[in-house]
PDB file of C-alpha atoms in Angstrom:
ATOM      1  CA  MET W  63     175.390  96.651  57.899  1.00 50.00           C
ATOM      2  CA  GLU W  64     175.610  94.505  61.025  1.00 52.00           C
ATOM      3  CA  ARG W  65     174.480  97.471  63.101  1.00 56.00           C
ATOM      4  CA  ASP W  66     171.427  97.937  60.881  1.00 58.00           C
ATOM      5  CA  LEU W  67     170.427  94.290  61.193  1.00 55.00           C
ATOM      6  CA  SER W  68     170.887  94.237  64.951  1.00 58.00           C
ATOM      7  CA  GLY W  69     168.590  97.269  65.189  1.00 59.00           C
ATOM      8  CA  VAL W  70     165.900  95.426  63.285  1.00 53.00           C
ATOM      9  CA  PHE W  71     165.943  92.477  65.669  1.00 56.00           C
ATOM     10  CA  SER W  72     166.682  94.293  68.939  1.00 59.00           C
ATOM     11  CA  HIS W  73     163.021  94.952  69.780  1.00 59.00           C
ATOM     12  CA  PRO W  74     161.026  91.848  68.891  1.00 57.00           C
ATOM     13  CA  LEU W  75     157.327  91.890  69.632  1.00 54.00           C
ATOM     14  CA  SER W  76     156.321  89.403  72.248  1.00 57.00           C
ATOM     15  CA  PRO W  77     153.070  87.419  72.232  1.00 62.00           C
ATOM     16  CA  PRO W  78     151.173  89.635  74.757  1.00 64.00           C
ATOM     17  CA  PRO W  79     151.007  92.666  72.406  1.00 60.00           C
ATOM     18  CA  TYR W  80     150.037  90.331  69.566  1.00 60.00           C
ATOM     19  CA  SER W  81     147.257  88.797  71.643  1.00 71.00           C
ATOM     20  CA  SER W  82     145.976  92.195  72.725  1.00 69.00           C
ATOM     21  CA  LEU W  83     146.035  93.490  69.152  1.00 59.00           C
ATOM     22  CA  HIS W  84     144.309  90.345  67.902  1.00 71.00           C
ATOM     23  CA  LEU W  85     141.543  90.652  70.488  1.00 75.00           C
ATOM     24  CA  THR W  86     141.041  94.376  69.826  1.00 68.00           C
ATOM     25  CA  SER W  87     140.957  93.892  66.051  1.00 71.00           C
ATOM     26  CA  HIS W  88     138.524  91.003  66.447  1.00 79.00           C
ATOM     27  CA  GLN W  89     136.164  93.148  68.508  1.00 76.00           C
ATOM     28  CA  VAL W  90     136.383  96.089  66.097  1.00 72.00           C
ATOM     29  CA  TYR W  91     135.693  93.792  63.131  1.00 81.00           C
ATOM     30  CA  GLU W  92     132.664  92.189  64.766  1.00 87.00           C
ATOM     31  CA  ARG W  93     131.107  95.570  65.575  1.00 88.00           C
ATOM     32  CA  GLY W  94     131.963  97.093  62.190  1.00 86.00           C
ATOM     33  CA  THR W  95     129.615  97.901  59.355  1.00 87.00           C
ATOM     34  CA  ASN W  96     129.712  95.875  56.137  1.00 88.00           C
ATOM     35  CA  VAL W  97     131.965  98.515  54.573  1.00 87.00           C
ATOM     36  CA  GLU W  98     134.355  98.458  57.543  1.00 82.00           C
ATOM     37  CA  GLN W  99     134.458  94.664  57.428  1.00 82.00           C
ATOM     38  CA  PHE W 100     135.138  94.748  53.679  1.00 86.00           C
ATOM     39  CA  VAL W 101     137.975  97.238  54.169  1.00 80.00           C
ATOM     40  CA  THR W 102     139.421  95.114  56.969  1.00 75.00           C
ATOM     41  CA  ARG W 103     139.326  91.952  54.842  1.00 80.00           C
ATOM     42  CA  PHE W 104     140.867  93.800  51.906  1.00 86.00           C
ATOM     43  CA  LEU W 105     143.689  95.197  54.029  1.00 77.00           C
ATOM     44  CA  LEU W 106     144.330  91.811  55.610  1.00 73.00           C
ATOM     45  CA  LYS W 107     144.488  90.060  52.232  1.00 85.00           C
ATOM     46  CA  GLU W 108     146.759  92.779  50.856  1.00 87.00           C
ATOM     47  CA  SER W 109     148.967  92.578  53.945  1.00 80.00           C
ATOM     48  CA  ALA W 110     149.183  88.791  53.655  1.00 82.00           C
ATOM     49  CA  ASN W 111     150.165  89.074  49.980  1.00 90.00           C
ATOM     50  CA  GLN W 112     152.857  91.640  50.820  1.00 90.00           C
ATOM     51  CA  ILE W 113     154.187  89.471  53.642  1.00 85.00           C
ATOM     52  CA  HIS W 114     154.288  86.525  51.216  1.00 91.00           C
ATOM     53  CA  SER W 115     156.205  88.645  48.707  1.00 93.00           C
ATOM     54  CA  LEU W 116     158.622  89.796  51.398  1.00 91.00           C
ATOM     55  CA  LEU W 117     159.181  86.205  52.514  1.00 92.00           C
ATOM     56  CA  ASN W 118     160.047  85.204  48.939  1.00 93.00           C
ATOM     57  CA  SER W 119     162.484  88.123  48.651  1.00 93.00           C
ATOM     58  CA  VAL W 120     164.190  87.286  51.937  1.00 92.00           C
ATOM     59  CA  GLU W 121     164.505  83.605  51.021  1.00 93.00           C
ATOM     60  CA  SER W 122     165.985  84.550  47.636  1.00 93.00           C
ATOM     61  CA  ALA W 123     168.481  86.845  49.346  1.00 92.00           C
ATOM     62  CA  VAL W 124     169.474  84.104  51.801  1.00 92.00           C
ATOM     63  CA  ASP W 125     169.928  81.636  48.935  1.00 92.00           C
ATOM     64  CA  ALA W 126     172.064  84.148  47.006  1.00 92.00           C
ATOM     65  CA  ILE W 127     174.242  84.840  50.052  1.00 92.00           C
ATOM     66  CA  ASP W 128     174.630  81.114  50.730  1.00 90.00           C
ATOM     67  CA  GLU W 129     175.588  80.491  47.111  1.00 90.00           C
ATOM     68  CA  GLN W 130     178.077  83.369  47.111  1.00 89.00           C
ATOM     69  CA  HIS W 131     179.612  82.205  50.387  1.00 86.00           C
ATOM     70  CA  CYS W 132     179.926  78.635  49.145  1.00 86.00           C
ATOM     71  CA  SER W 133     181.558  79.703  45.880  1.00 83.00           C
ATOM     72  CA  GLN W 134     184.051  81.991  47.675  1.00 80.00           C
ATOM     73  CA  SER W 135     185.000  79.444  50.311  1.00 74.00           C
ATOM     74  CA  GLY W 136     185.352  76.553  47.879  1.00 70.00           C
ATOM     75  CA  TYR W 137     182.533  74.522  49.363  1.00 64.00           C
ATOM     76  CA  PRO W 138     180.157  72.888  46.915  1.00 59.00           C
ATOM     77  CA  THR W 139     177.049  74.938  46.290  1.00 52.00           C
ATOM     78  CA  LYS W 140     174.024  73.510  48.028  1.00 52.00           C
ATOM     79  CA  VAL W 141     170.582  73.712  46.581  1.00 52.00           C
ATOM     80  CA  SER W 142     168.151  75.294  49.010  1.00 51.00           C
ATOM     81  CA  GLN W 143     166.587  72.703  51.274  1.00 54.00           C
ATOM     82  CA  ARG W 144     163.700  75.001  52.182  1.00 56.00           C
ATOM     83  CA  VAL W 145     160.311  73.613  51.313  1.00 52.00           C
ATOM     84  CA  PRO W 146     157.653  76.298  50.940  1.00 53.00           C
ATOM     85  CA  GLU W 147     154.864  75.959  53.444  1.00 53.00           C
ATOM     86  CA  LYS W 148     151.410  75.264  52.038  1.00 52.00           C
ATOM     87  CA  ARG W 149     150.061  78.608  53.199  1.00 48.00           C
ATOM     88  CA  TYR W 150     152.651  80.467  51.088  1.00 50.00           C
ATOM     89  CA  GLU W 151     152.194  78.538  47.849  1.00 56.00           C
ATOM     90  CA  ASN W 152     149.063  80.358  46.691  1.00 55.00           C
ATOM     91  CA  PRO W 153     147.883  83.937  47.078  1.00 55.00           C
ATOM     92  CA  VAL W 154     145.365  84.630  49.799  1.00 55.00           C
ATOM     93  CA  THR W 155     141.895  83.499  48.826  1.00 55.00           C
ATOM     94  CA  ASP W 156     138.786  85.648  48.935  1.00 56.00           C
ATOM     95  CA  TYR W 157     136.418  85.364  51.851  1.00 53.00           C
ATOM     96  CA  PRO W 158     132.620  85.456  51.679  1.00 53.00           C
ATOM     97  CA  PRO W 159     131.378  89.054  52.067  1.00 51.00           C
ATOM     98  CA  ASN W 160     129.580  88.485  55.384  1.00 46.00           C
ATOM     99  CA  ASN W 161     132.098  86.143  56.977  1.00 44.00           C
ATOM    100  CA  ARG W 162     132.503  86.765  60.716  1.00 46.00           C
ATOM    101  CA  VAL W 163     135.744  86.254  62.550  1.00 46.00           C
ATOM    102  CA  SER W 164     135.740  83.046  64.595  1.00 46.00           C
ATOM    103  CA  ALA W 165     135.788  83.217  68.375  1.00 44.00           C
ATOM    104  CA  VAL W 166     139.113  84.147  69.917  1.00 43.00           C
ATOM    105  CA  LYS W 167     139.372  80.859  71.826  1.00 45.00           C
ATOM    106  CA  ASP W 168     138.977  78.934  68.546  1.00 50.00           C
ATOM    107  CA  ALA W 169     141.758  80.972  66.963  1.00 46.00           C
ATOM    108  CA  ALA W 170     144.339  80.316  69.698  1.00 47.00           C
ATOM    109  CA  PRO W 171     146.656  78.110  67.556  1.00 49.00           C
ATOM    110  CA  ARG W 172     146.766  80.765  64.841  1.00 51.00           C
ATOM    111  CA  ASN W 173     147.356  83.730  67.164  1.00 51.00           C
ATOM    112  CA  ILE W 174     150.958  84.381  66.148  1.00 56.00           C
ATOM    113  CA  ASN W 175     150.342  84.229  62.369  1.00 58.00           C
ATOM    114  CA  THR W 176     147.113  86.189  62.580  1.00 60.00           C
ATOM    115  CA  ALA W 177     148.579  88.676  65.016  1.00 60.00           C
ATOM    116  CA  THR W 178     151.379  89.494  62.585  1.00 64.00           C
ATOM    117  CA  VAL W 179     148.856  90.476  59.933  1.00 63.00           C
ATOM    118  CA  TRP W 180     146.712  92.376  62.457  1.00 63.00           C
ATOM    119  CA  PHE W 181     149.809  94.206  63.689  1.00 64.00           C
ATOM    120  CA  ASP W 182     150.609  95.296  60.139  1.00 60.00           C
ATOM    121  CA  LEU W 183     147.016  96.439  59.678  1.00 64.00           C
ATOM    122  CA  HIS W 184     147.133  98.338  62.962  1.00 63.00           C
ATOM    123  CA  GLN W 185     150.358 100.079  61.916  1.00 66.00           C
ATOM    124  CA  ARG W 186     148.785 101.156  58.648  1.00 66.00           C
ATOM    125  CA  LEU W 187     145.744 102.554  60.412  1.00 68.00           C
ATOM    126  CA  THR W 188     147.584 104.530  63.087  1.00 61.00           C
ATOM    127  CA  ASP W 189     149.920 107.494  62.953  1.00 48.00           C
ATOM    128  CA  THR W 190     153.378 107.375  64.475  1.00 50.00           C
ATOM    129  CA  ASP W 191     152.020 108.961  67.668  1.00 50.00           C
ATOM    130  CA  GLY W 192     149.464 106.157  68.075  1.00 53.00           C
ATOM    131  CA  THR W 193     146.338 108.062  67.101  1.00 54.00           C
ATOM    132  CA  ALA W 194     143.944 106.775  64.473  1.00 53.00           C
ATOM    133  CA  SER W 195     144.465 108.041  60.926  1.00 49.00           C
ATOM    134  CA  ALA W 196     141.802 110.151  59.303  1.00 46.00           C
TER     135      ALA W 196
END
C-alpha cells in the first residue's frame, strides 16, 4: 500500500507544464468554433465536478482513517476541522455560450487551479503516446 501511494506522489507536476498547458489550451479555445468552445466548456465543467467529487471522497477517507486511528489508540475522536472552501460548496455554474477566456496575464493568480482542470482535459483528449484522439 505504501509503495502504491509513493508511486502516486513521486512525479508531481511542476508549475511550468501547467503554465504551458494553460497557455496552449487558452489559445486553442480562443481560435475554436462555437461547437469546440461548447465542448471545451462542457469538459471543463465535468472535470471540475469530478475533481470536486474526488476531493469529497478523499476527505471522507481521511476522516475515516483519523477516526479509526483515534479509536484504536485510545485518543478521543476529533471532529474534522476542515472547512470546505467556497469554490467546492456548489457545483460548477454554467457559463454564457459565447464567453471568451480572459487574458492569460489576468488569470495568473488562478493558474494552478485552472491548470489542473486543463491538464485533466488535455489527458482526456490525448492518447497515451501524446497524439490527439480521433
